[in-house]
Structure formats: structure tokens, C-alpha cells
Coordinates of C-alpha atoms and ligand atoms in Angstrom, one line a residue:
X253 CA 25.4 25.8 31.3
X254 CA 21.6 26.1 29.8
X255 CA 19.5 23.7 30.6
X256 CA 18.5 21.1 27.7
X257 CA 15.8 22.4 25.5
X258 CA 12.1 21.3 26.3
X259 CA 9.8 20.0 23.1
X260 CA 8.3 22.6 23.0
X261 CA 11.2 24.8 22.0
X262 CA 13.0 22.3 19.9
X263 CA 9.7 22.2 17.7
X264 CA 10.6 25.8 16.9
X265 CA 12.5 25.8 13.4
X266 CA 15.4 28.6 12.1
X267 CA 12.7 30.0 10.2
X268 CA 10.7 31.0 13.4
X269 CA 13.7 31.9 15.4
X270 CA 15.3 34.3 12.6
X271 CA 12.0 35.9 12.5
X272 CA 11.8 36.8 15.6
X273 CA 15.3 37.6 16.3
X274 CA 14.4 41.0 14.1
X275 CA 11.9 43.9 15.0
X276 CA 8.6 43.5 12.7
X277 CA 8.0 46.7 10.6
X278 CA 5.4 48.2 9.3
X279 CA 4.5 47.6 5.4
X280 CA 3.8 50.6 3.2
X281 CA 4.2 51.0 0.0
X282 CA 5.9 47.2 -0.6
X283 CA 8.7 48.9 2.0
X284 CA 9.6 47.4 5.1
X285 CA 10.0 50.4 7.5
X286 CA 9.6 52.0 11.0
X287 CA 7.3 54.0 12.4
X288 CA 7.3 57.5 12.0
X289 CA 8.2 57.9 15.6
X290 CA 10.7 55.8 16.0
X291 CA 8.7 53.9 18.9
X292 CA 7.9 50.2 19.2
X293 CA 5.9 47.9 21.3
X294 CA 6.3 44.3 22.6
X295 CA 4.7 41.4 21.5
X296 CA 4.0 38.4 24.3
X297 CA 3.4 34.4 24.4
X298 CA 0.6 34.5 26.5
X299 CA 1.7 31.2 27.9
X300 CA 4.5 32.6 30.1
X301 CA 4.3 36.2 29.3
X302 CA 7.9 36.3 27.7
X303 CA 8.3 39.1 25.2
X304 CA 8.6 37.6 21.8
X305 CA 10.0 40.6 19.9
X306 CA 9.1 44.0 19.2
X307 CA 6.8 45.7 16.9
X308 CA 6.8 48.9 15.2
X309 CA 3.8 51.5 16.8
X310 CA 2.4 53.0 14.2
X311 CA 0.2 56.3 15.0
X312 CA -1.8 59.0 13.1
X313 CA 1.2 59.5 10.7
X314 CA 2.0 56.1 9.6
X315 CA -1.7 55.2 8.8
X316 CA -1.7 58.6 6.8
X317 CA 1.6 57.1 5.1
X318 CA 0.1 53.5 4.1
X319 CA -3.3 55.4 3.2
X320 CA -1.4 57.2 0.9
X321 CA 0.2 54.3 -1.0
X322 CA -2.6 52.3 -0.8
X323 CA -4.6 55.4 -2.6
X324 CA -1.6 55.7 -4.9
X325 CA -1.8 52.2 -5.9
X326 CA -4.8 52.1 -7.1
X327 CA -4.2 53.7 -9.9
X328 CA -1.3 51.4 -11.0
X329 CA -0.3 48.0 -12.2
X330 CA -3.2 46.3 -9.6
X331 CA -5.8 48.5 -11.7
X332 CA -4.1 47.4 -15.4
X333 CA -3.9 43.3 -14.7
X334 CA -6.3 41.3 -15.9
X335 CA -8.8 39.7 -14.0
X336 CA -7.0 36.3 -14.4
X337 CA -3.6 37.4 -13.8
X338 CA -4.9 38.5 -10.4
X339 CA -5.9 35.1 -10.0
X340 CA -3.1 34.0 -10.4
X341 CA -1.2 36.0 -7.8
X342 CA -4.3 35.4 -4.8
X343 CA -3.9 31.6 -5.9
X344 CA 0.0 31.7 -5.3
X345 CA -0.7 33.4 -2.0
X346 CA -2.5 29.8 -1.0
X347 CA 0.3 27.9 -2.6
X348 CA 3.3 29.9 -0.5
X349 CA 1.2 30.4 3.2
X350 CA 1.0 26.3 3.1
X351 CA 4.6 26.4 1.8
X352 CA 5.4 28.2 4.5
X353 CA 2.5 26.4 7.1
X354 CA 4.8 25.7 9.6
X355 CA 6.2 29.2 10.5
X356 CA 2.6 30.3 10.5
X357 CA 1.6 27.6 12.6
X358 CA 4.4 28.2 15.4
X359 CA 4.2 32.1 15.4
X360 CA 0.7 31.7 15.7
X361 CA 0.6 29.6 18.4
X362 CA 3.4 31.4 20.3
X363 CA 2.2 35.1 19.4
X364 CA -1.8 34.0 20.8
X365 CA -1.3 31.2 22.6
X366 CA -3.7 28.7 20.3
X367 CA -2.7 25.2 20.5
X368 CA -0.2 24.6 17.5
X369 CA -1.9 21.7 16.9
X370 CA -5.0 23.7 15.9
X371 CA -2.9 26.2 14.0
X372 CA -1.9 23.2 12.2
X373 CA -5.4 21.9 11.3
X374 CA -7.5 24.8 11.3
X375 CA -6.2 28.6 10.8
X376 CA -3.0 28.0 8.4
X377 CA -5.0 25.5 6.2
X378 CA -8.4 27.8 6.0
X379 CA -6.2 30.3 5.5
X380 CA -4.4 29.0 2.4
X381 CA -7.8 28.1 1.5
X382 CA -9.9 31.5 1.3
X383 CA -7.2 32.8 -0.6
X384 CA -7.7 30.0 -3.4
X385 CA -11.5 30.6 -3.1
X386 CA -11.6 34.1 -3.8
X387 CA -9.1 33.3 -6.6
X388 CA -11.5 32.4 -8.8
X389 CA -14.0 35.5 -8.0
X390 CA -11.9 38.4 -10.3
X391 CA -12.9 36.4 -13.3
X392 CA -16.5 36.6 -12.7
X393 CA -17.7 40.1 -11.4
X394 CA -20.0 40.7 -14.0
X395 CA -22.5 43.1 -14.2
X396 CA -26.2 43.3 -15.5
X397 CA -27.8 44.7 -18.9
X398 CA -31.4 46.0 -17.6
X399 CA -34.4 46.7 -19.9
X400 CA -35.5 50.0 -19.6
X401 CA -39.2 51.5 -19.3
X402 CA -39.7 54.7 -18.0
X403 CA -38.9 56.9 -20.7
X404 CA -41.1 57.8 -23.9
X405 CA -38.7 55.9 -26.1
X406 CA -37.4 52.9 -24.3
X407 CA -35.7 50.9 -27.1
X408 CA -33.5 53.9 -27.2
X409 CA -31.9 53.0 -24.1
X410 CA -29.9 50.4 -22.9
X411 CA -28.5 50.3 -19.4
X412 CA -25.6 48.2 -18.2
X413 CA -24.4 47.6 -14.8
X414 CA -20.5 47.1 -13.6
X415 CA -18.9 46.1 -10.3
X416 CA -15.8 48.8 -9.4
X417 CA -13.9 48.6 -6.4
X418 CA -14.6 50.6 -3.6
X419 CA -11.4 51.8 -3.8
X420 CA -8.9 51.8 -0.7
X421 CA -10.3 49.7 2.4
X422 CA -8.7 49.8 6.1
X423 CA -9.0 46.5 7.8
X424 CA -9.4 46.3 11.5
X425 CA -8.7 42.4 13.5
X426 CA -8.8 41.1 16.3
X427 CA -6.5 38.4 17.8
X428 CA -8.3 35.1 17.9
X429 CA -7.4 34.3 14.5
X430 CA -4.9 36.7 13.2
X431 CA -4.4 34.9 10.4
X432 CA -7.1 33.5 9.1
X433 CA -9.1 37.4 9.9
X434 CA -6.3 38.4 7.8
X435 CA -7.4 36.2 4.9
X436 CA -11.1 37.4 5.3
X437 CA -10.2 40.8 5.3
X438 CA -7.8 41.0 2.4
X439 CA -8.8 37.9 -0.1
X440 CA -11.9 39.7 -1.1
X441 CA -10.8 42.5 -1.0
X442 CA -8.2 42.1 -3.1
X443 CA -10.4 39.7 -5.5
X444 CA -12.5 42.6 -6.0
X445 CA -9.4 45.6 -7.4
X446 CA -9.4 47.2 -3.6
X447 CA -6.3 47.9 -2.1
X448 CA -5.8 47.5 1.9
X449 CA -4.4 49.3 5.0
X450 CA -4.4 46.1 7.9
X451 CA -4.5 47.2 11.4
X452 CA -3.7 43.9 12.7
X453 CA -4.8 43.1 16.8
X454 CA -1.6 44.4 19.0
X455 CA -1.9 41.5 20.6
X456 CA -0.7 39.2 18.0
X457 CA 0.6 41.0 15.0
X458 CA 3.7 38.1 13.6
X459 CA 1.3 36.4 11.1
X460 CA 0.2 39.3 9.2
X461 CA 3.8 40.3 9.0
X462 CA 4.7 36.7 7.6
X463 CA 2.0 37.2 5.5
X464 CA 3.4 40.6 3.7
X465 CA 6.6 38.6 3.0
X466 CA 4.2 36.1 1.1
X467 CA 1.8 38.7 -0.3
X468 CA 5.2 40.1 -1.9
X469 CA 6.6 36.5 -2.8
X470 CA 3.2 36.4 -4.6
X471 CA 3.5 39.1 -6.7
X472 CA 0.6 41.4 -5.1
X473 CA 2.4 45.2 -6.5
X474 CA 3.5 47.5 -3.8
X475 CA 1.0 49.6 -2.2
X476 CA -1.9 47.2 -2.6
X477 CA -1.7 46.1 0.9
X478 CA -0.2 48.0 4.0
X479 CA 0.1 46.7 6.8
X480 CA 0.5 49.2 9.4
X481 CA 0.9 47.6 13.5
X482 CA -0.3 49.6 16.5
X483 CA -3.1 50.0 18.9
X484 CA -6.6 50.6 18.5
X485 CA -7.4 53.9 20.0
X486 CA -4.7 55.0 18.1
X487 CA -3.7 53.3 14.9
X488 CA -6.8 51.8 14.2
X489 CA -9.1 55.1 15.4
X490 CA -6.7 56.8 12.7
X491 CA -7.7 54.2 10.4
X492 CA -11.4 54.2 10.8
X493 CA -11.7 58.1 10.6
X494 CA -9.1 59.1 7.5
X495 CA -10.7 61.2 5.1
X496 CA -8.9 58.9 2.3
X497 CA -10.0 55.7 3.1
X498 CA -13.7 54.0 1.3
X499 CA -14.4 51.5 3.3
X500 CA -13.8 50.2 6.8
X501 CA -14.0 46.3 7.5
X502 CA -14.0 45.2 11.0
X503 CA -13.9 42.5 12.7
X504 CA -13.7 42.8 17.1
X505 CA -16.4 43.6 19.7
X506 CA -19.3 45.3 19.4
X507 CA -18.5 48.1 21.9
X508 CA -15.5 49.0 19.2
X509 CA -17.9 48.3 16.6
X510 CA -19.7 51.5 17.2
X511 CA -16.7 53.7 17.8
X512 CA -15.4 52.8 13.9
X513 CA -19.1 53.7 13.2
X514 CA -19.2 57.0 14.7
X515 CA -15.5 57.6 13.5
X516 CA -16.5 56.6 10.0
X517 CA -19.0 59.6 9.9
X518 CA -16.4 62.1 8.7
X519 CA -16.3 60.8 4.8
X520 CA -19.2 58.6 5.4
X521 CA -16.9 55.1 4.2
X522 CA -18.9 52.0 4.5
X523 CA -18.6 50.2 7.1
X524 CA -18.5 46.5 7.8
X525 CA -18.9 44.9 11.2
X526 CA -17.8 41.2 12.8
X527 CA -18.7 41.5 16.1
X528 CA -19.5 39.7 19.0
X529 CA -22.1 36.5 19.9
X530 CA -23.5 34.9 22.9
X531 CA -24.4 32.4 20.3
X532 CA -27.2 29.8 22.1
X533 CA -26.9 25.7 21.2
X534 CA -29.8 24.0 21.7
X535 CA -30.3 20.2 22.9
X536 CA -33.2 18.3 22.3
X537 CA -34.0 15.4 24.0
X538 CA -34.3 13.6 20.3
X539 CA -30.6 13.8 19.6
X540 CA -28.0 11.3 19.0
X541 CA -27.3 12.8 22.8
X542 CA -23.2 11.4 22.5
X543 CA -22.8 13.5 19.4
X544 CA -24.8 16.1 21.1
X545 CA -22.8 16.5 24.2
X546 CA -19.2 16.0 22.0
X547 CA -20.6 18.8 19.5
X548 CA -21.2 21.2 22.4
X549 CA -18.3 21.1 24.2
X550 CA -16.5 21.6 20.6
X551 CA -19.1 24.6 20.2
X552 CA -17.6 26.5 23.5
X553 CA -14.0 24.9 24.0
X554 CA -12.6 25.2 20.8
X555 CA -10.0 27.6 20.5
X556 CA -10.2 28.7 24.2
X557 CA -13.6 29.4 23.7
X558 CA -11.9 32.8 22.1
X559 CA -14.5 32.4 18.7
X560 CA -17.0 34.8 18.2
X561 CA -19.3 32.2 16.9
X562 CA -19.1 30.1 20.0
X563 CA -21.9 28.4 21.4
X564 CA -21.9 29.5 24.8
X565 CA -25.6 29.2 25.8
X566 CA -26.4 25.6 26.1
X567 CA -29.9 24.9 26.7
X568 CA -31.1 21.3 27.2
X569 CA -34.5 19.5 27.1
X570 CA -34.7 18.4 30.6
X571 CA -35.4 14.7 29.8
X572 CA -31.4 14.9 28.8
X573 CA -30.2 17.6 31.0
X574 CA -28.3 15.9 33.6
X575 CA -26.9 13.6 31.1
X576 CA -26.1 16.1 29.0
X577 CA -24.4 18.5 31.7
X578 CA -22.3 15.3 33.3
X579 CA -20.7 14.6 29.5
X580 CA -19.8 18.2 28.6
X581 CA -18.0 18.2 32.1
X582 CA -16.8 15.0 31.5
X583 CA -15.3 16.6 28.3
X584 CA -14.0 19.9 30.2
X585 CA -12.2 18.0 32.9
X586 CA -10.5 15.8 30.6
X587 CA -9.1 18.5 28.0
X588 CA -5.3 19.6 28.0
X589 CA -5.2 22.6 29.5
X590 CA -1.2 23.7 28.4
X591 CA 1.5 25.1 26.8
X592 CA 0.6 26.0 22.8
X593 CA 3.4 24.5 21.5
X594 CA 2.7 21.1 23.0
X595 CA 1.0 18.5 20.5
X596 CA -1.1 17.3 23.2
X597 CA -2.4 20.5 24.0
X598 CA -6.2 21.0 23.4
X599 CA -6.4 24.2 25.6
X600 CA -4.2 27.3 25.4
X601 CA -4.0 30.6 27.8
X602 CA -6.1 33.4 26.9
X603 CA -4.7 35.6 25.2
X604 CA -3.7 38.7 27.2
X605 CA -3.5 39.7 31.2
X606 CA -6.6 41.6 30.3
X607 CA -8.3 38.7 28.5
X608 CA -7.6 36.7 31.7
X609 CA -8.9 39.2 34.2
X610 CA -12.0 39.6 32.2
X611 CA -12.9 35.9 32.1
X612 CA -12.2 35.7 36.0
X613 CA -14.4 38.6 36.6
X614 CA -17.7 37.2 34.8
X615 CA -16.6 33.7 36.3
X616 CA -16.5 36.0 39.9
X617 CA -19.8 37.5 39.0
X618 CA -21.3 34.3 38.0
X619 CA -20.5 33.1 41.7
X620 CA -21.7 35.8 43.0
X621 CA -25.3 35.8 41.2
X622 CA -25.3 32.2 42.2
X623 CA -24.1 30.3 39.4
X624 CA -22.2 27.0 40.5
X625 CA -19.3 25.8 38.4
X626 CA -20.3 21.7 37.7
X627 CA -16.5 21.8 37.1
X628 CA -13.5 24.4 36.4
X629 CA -14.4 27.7 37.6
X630 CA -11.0 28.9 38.6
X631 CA -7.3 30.2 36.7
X632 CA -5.2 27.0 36.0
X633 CA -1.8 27.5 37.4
X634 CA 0.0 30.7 38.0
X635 CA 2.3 31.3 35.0
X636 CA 0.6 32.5 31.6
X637 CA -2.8 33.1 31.1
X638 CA -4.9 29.6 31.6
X639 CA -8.2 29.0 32.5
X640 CA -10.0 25.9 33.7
X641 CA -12.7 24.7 31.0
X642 CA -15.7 25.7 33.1
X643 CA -19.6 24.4 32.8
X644 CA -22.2 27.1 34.8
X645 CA -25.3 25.2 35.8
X646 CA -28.1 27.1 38.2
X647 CA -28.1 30.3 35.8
X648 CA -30.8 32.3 35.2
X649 CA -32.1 34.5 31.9
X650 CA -31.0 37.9 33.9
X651 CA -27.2 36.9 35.2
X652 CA -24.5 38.8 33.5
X653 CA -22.7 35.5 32.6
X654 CA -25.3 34.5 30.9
X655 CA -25.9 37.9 28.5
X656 CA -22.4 39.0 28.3
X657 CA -19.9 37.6 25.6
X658 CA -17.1 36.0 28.1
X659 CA -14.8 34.9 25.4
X660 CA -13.5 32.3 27.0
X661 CA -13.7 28.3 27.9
X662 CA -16.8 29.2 29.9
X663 CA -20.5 27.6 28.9
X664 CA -23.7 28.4 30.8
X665 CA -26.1 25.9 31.2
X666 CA -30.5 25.5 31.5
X667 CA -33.1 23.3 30.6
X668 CA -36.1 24.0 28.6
X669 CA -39.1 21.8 28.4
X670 CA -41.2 23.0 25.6
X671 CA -39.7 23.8 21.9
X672 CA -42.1 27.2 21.7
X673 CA -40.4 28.1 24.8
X674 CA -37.0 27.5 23.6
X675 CA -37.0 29.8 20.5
X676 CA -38.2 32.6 22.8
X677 CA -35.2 31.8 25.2
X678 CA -32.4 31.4 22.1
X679 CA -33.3 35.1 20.8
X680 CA -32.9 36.3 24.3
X681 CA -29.9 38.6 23.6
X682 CA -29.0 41.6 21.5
X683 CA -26.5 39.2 19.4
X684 CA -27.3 37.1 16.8
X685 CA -24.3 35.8 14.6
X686 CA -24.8 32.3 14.6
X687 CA -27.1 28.9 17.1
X688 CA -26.9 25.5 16.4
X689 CA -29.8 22.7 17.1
X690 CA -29.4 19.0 17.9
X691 CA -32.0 16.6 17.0
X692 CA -33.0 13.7 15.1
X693 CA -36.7 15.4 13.8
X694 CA -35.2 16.9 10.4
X695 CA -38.9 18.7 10.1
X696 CA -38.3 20.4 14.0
X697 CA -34.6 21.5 13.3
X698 CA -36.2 23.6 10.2
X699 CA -38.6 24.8 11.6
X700 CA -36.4 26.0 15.1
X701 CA -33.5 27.1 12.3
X702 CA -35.9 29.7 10.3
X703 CA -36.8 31.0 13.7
X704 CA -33.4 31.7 15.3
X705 CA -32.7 35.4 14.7
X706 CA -28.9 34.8 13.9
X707 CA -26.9 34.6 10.8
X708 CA -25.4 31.2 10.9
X709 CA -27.6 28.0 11.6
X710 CA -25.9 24.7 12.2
X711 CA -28.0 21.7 12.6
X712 CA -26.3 18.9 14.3
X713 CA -22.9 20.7 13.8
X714 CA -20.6 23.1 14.8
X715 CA -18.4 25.9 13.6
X716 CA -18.9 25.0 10.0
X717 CA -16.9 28.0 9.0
X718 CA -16.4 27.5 4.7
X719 CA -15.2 30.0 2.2
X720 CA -18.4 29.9 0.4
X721 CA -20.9 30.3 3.1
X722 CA -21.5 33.7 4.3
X723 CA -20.7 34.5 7.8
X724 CA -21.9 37.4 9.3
X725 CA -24.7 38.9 12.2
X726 CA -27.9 39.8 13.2
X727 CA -28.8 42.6 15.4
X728 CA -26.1 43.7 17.5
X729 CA -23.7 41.3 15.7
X730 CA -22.5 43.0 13.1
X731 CA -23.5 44.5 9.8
X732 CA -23.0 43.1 6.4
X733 CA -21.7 39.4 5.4
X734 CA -18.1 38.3 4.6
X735 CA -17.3 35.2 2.2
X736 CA -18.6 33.6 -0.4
X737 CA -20.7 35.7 -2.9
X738 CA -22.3 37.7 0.0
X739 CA -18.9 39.2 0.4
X740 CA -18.7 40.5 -3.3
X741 CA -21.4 43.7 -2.3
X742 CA -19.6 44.4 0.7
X743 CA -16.2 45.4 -1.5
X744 CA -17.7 46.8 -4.5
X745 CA -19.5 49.9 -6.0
X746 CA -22.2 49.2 -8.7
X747 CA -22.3 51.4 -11.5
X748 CA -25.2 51.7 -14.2
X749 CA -24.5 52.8 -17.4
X750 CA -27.0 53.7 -19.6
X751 CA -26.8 54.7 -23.5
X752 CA -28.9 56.9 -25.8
X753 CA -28.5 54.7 -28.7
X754 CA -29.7 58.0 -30.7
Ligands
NAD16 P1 -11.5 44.8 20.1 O1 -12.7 45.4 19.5 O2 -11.0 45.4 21.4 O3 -10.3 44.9 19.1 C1 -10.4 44.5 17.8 C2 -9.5 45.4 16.9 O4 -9.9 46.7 17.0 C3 -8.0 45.4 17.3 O5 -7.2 45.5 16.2 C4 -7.9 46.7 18.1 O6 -6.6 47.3 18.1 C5 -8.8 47.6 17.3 N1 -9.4 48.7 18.0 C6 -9.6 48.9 19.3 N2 -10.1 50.1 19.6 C7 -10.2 50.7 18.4 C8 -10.7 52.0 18.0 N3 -11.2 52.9 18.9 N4 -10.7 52.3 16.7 C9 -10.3 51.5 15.8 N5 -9.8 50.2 16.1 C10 -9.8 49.9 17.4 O7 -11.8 43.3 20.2 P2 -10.9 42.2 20.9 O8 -11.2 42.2 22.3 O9 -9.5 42.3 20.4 O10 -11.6 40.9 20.2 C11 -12.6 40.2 20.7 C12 -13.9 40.6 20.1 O11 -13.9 40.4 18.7 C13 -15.0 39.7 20.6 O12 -16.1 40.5 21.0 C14 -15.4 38.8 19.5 O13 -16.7 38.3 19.4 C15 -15.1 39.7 18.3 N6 -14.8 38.8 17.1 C16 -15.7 38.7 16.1 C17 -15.5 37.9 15.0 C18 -16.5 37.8 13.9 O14 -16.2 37.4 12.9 N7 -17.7 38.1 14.2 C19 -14.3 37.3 14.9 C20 -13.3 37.4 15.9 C21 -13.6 38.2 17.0
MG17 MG1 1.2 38.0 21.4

């Protein structure tokens, strides 16, 4: 006899189950098909490292296939529809992922271990979302008519600017929002005439397979996006250096980050980069300190603390610190750290065995430069990948902890005394992709904003992540800016025109 079914497994509909009771395939050319080699990988829930299904491995060959289609496409039906009729299809796309928001929601929380809950609110929604904002971009890519002056007979001339697409654009993800990095990738890109290879993360590729089924159901013409499953150093290094692909987008760490750039040098394809943060939150004693302390323990625990964006420098006026320190940890101690499927869950694993191991090493070498955990500090239990929300107080400027990216539920903590002091201390690192400032003094958080050296600024907020606003880094964080109109340079060519009127 099998034992009864827990919640969380009844919570899993036919839907889910049928999809994973078959192999995903690769997308190419509006076919579902194999690899090339015949070979497959596993794909695990990272809360009890159960395989989930398997996954076709796609290699040099089958990137070289979807390049090919993708290249082939552009020169068919995607390229003849109006601007409005491709509206139409990237607004359906909204209309059947929230259709459809509760596979997504479970296969994303089983395939990377995010609380379903959170699937719920955040990535499926946001999702549906980009899609519907970058709907309405086709139908206004204009260009520019420019007066002309350095010629003898200027009224001659007149010169004209149009946006092309680039032409066929490899996408790279990571796993910490398959889904909705999916949607960044390909909404504008597909607003904009490109069409797409997707490398989606091997750690979590069952969304972006859901999401061809819908991109088909939408009525996006074969070819225009691949999706092709497989691991970096293979799949996505094949990717980054084909001769036939225009433009590489990206979106991972910083140390991959320059391997696309170096393998991009072949055909020199632009190159777009969403890297990493050690993104510094800053507390002044002038805050509404509740809201203070609630937004930055939102700011690192959200989502495991698995957010490039997430404020994991907290630094804290010491009038406030030890209030401020005792809430946060109040706040770690008392999330639900659990299964992802669980509604009560607020915590998930991280997730991978490597992702695990890598957040217990810089919580080891925190220890070791003397760091002291106020509370978590440890792995939470011995199945799956979990880790205690942690709060590091007695860091210093030099401790690897506190310059490294840990990408996990794992804030360091210091106090500043004077605001000149601060700004100096915030830009301390070689990221910059986003900071956020508490405090009351409207003229101060203005002032402290225009001197962070990041790309994203939230004053008494928190990972205010919006279709319209671009996203994107400074320095080592990346290079470009995806989303609203910011996004429109980084998937288009402009071409001037100019006429001898005779
Ligand atoms: P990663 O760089 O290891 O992997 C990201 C993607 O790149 C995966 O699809 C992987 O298969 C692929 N890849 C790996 N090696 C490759 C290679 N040599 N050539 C081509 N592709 C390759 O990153 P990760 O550990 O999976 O993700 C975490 C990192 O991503 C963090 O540093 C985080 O900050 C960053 N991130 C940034 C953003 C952003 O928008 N700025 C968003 C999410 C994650
Ligand atoms: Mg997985």
C-alpha cells in the first residue's frame, strides 16, 4: 500500500503530472525534438533531490540546428506581419501563461525550489505582464528625420532614421527566475522583429519548455524562438561563439559574463550582460525604523536571497543599529524555512548541491574571518538544499562575505555614523546593479541616491522590479539595460537613410 498523499503532492494538478511524465525536448524550428545525440539529462526538486524528469542535452550541433531556423525565420512570416498583428500574438502570450498560471507556478516551484506561493504572486504574474508591456512596443519603433548641414547644398538632403532588428539573438539564463528571465529575454526581443535561440539554466529548464507550448498556442511562427536545453560550457559556450548569431543577451554571474564576452569576439555580436550585485541597503537613523527593518529583511530573504538585486550589505546608523539588527533577526528566525510546494512556505532550498555548498563555504569563511551569526548560520535539516536565514554582524570592509555575491539568505551587517562616510562604504565593491536608502529626509535620500554608483535606486523600497523601468548594472554588473524603453537600443540596429532629393 502507498502511503496517503501529503499537501504538497495533492496541490500538483494532471496538467503538472502529464508534463512531467514525458521527456522535455528541445524546440527548433516550431518542432519538438531530441538532441542530436540522443543524450539527456536530469532535472531535480531541490527540496529532496528527486529527479523530476529528463531533459534533452543539446551540444554544438543542436545550437547549430536552432541557429539555423532561427536565421531562417527571419526572413519569413515574423518579418511580413504588421507591427500590430505582432502585438497581438506577444499580448496572447500574457493572456495563455496566466491561463495556464498554475502549471507554471508548480513546475516552478518544484523544478527551483521557490516557494509556490511566490511563484504565485510574483514570477508567473510579472511574467504574463512583460509580455503585455512589450506588446504595445512593435507599434511604436519609429525612427528620426534629421536636418542635414554639412554639405554645400543641404536642402538637398534629407536623412531618415529606422530601427531593424538585430537579427537572430541567443539568450543565456540563469535559474532564479526561469521564467520571468525568459520573458526579459524574449518579450523584447521579439517586440523588436529578432528571433531567439534560449539557453535556459540546466538547473531548471520546465518553464521555458511550458512556455514554447504557449509561444506556439500564441501564434509566434516556427523558428522565431528555439529553445535549445543543455549546459553552459557546452550549449550555451556554443551559443555565445556561433558565427550566425547577432546578439548575445545574458543574464548569470559575472565570472560567465566575461567568458560570453571573449567567446563573442569571433563575429563581434553585441553583447548584453545581467550579472551579479553585492547590492548595499542603507539605514538611517531617520527612518520609519519598523518599515526599515521589514524592507531589509525583504531586500535579502526574498526568494532565498537567490536575486541578483538583493540587498545584502546592510549598513546602519549606529543610533538604530542594535534595534535594527535584533528586528531583521527577529524576522530570519521566524520565516518558514520548507518544502516549495507548502503555502506556508516563505523560504525554499537553494537551488542546487553546488548552490548549497557554495553558501556553506562563505558562511564557513565568514566564521572563520570572525563574523558571528546573530542568528542562522548553519544548513537547516539534512534532506534538500535548505539554509537557515542568516544575519552576519562583526564584519569588516576586507572579509570575503562581505565582497563576494553569496546568493543566498545570508545578509552582512555594520554601522556607519556619518552620511559622507556611508556613500564611500556603499560603492565599496566592483558591483553596482542596484542600493536602496531608508529615511524620512526626502532632500538626503536624493542626494545619497545620485551618489550610489548602481543602476537601480530604491528609496524606502525594495525590489521594485516594473516592466517600464530599466534594470540593469554599473561597473562589474553588467553592460546595457533591459525593459522599458532602455531595452529597445539593446535589440535593435539604427539605420540612416539619407536622399539626394536631386
Ligand atoms: P551562471 O553564470 O553559472 O549561469 C547562467 C547561465 O549561463 C546558465 O544558463 C548556464 O548554463 C550558462 N553558462 C554557464 N557557463 C557558460 C559558458 N561558458 N558559456 C555560455 N553560457 C554558460 O550563473 P548562475 O550561477 O546560474 O546564476 C547566478 C548568477 O546570476 C548570480 O551571479 C546572479 O547575480 C546572476 N543573476 C543576475 C541577474 C540580473 O538580472 N542581473 C538575474 C539573475 C541572476
Ligand atoms: Mg531543477
Amino acid at each position: 500500500m502507498t502511503s496517503a498523499p501529503t499537501t504538497a503532492v495533492q496541490s500538483i494538478s494532471s496538467g503538472v503530472t502529464d508534463f512531467l511524465s514525458r521527456p522535455v525536448q528541445h524546440l527548433i524550428g516550431g518542432a519538438s525534438v531530441a538532441s542530436a545525440s540522443g543524450e539527456s539529462f536530469a532535472t531535480f526538486n531541490p527540496c529532496d533531490s528527486n529527479e523530476l524528469t529528463q531533459v534533452a542535452m543539446g551540444e554544438t550541433e543542436d545550437i547549430d540546428r536552432a541557429v539555423r531556423a532561427a536565421r531562417q525565420a527571419l526572413g519569413g512570416p515574423w518579418a511580413k506581419m504588421s507591427p500590430s498583428d505582432r502585438s497581438k500574438i506577444l499580448w496572447r502570450v500574457g493572456d495563455l501563461i496566466e491561463q495556464r498560471s498554475e502549471e507554471f507556478a508548480v513546475l516552478e516551484a518544484l523544478d527551483s525550489g521557490k516557494p509556490l506561493t511566490y511563484a504565485r504572486l510574483v514570477d508567473i504574474p510579472l511574467s504574463a505582464d512583460w509580455f503585455r508591456y512589450m506588446a504595445g512596443w512593435p507599434t511604436k519603433l519609429e525612427g528620426t528625420t534629421i536636418p542635414v548641414s554639412a554639405v554645400a547644398t543641404p536642402g538637398n538632403y534629407f536623412a531618415y532614421t529606422v530601427r531593424e532588428p538585430v537579427g537572430v539573438v541567443g539568450a543565456v539564463i540563469a535559474w532564479n527566475f526561469p521564467l520571468l528571465l525568459a520573458a526579459w529575454k524574449l518579450s523584447p526581443a521579439l517586440a523588436t522583429g529578432n528571433t531567439v535561440v534560449l539557453k535556459p539554466a540546466e538547473q531548471t529548464p520546465l518553464t521555458a519548455a511550458l512556455l514554447g507550448e504557449v509561444l506556439r498556442d500564441a501564434g509566434v511562427p516556427d523558428g522565431v524562438v528555439n529553445i535549445v536545453h543543455g549546459y553552459g560550457h557546452t550549449a550555451g559556450a556554443a551559443l555565445a561563439a556561433h558565427p550566425g548569431v547577432d546578439k548575445i543577451s545574458f543574464t548569470g554571474s559575472t565570472e560567465v559574463g566575461r567568458e560570453i564576452i571573449s567567446a563573442a569576439r569571433g563575429n563581434l555580436k553585441k553583447v548584453t550582460l545581467e550579472l551579479g550585485g553585492k547590492s548595499p541597503n542603507v539605514i538611517f537613523d531617520d527612518a520609519d525604523i519598523d518599515a526599515a527593518i521589514a524592507g531589509a529583511a525583504n531586500a535579502i530573504f526574498f526568494n532565498q536571497g537567490e536575486a541578483c538585486e538583493a540587498g545584502s550589505r546592510l549598513y546602519v546608523q549606529s543610533k538604530v543599529y542594535d534595534r535594527v539588527v535584533e528586528g531583521v533577526a527577529e524576522i530570519a528566525s521566524e520565516l518558514n524555512v520548507g518544502n516549495s510546494l507548502d503555502p506556508d512556505t516563505q523560504i525554499g532550498p537553494m537551488v542546487s548541491k553546488k548552490q548549497l555548498d557554495t553558501v556553506l563555504g562563505y558562511l564557513e569563511s565568514g566564521r572563520v574571518d570572525g563574523a558571528r551569526a546573530v542568528v542562522g548560520g548553519r544548513q537547516k535539516g539534512e534532506a534538500g538544499y535548505f539554509v537557515e536565514p542568516t544575519v552576519l554582524v562583526d564584519t569588516t570592509p576586507e572579509m570575503k562575505v562581505v565582497r563576494e555575491e553569496i546568493f543566498g539568505p545570508v545578509v552582512t551587517v555594520a554601522s556607519f555614523d556619518d552620511p559622507d562616510d556611508i556613500v564611500r562604504m556603499a560603492n565599496d565593491t566592483d558591483y553596482g546593479l542596484a542600493a536602496g536608502v531608508w529615511t524620512s529626509d526626502v532632500s538626503k535620500a536624493h542626494n545619497i541616491a545620485a551618489q550610489f554608483r548602481a543602476g537601480t535606486v530604491w528609496i524606502n523600497s525594495y525590489h521594485i522590479l516594473d516592466p517600464a523601468l530599466p534594470f540593469g548594472g554599473y561597473k562589474q554588473s553588467g553592460w546595457g539595460r533591459e525593459h522599458g524603453a532602455a531595452v529597445l537600443d539593446a535589440y535593435t540596429e539604427t539605420k540612416t537613410v539619407i536622399l539626394n532629393k536631386g
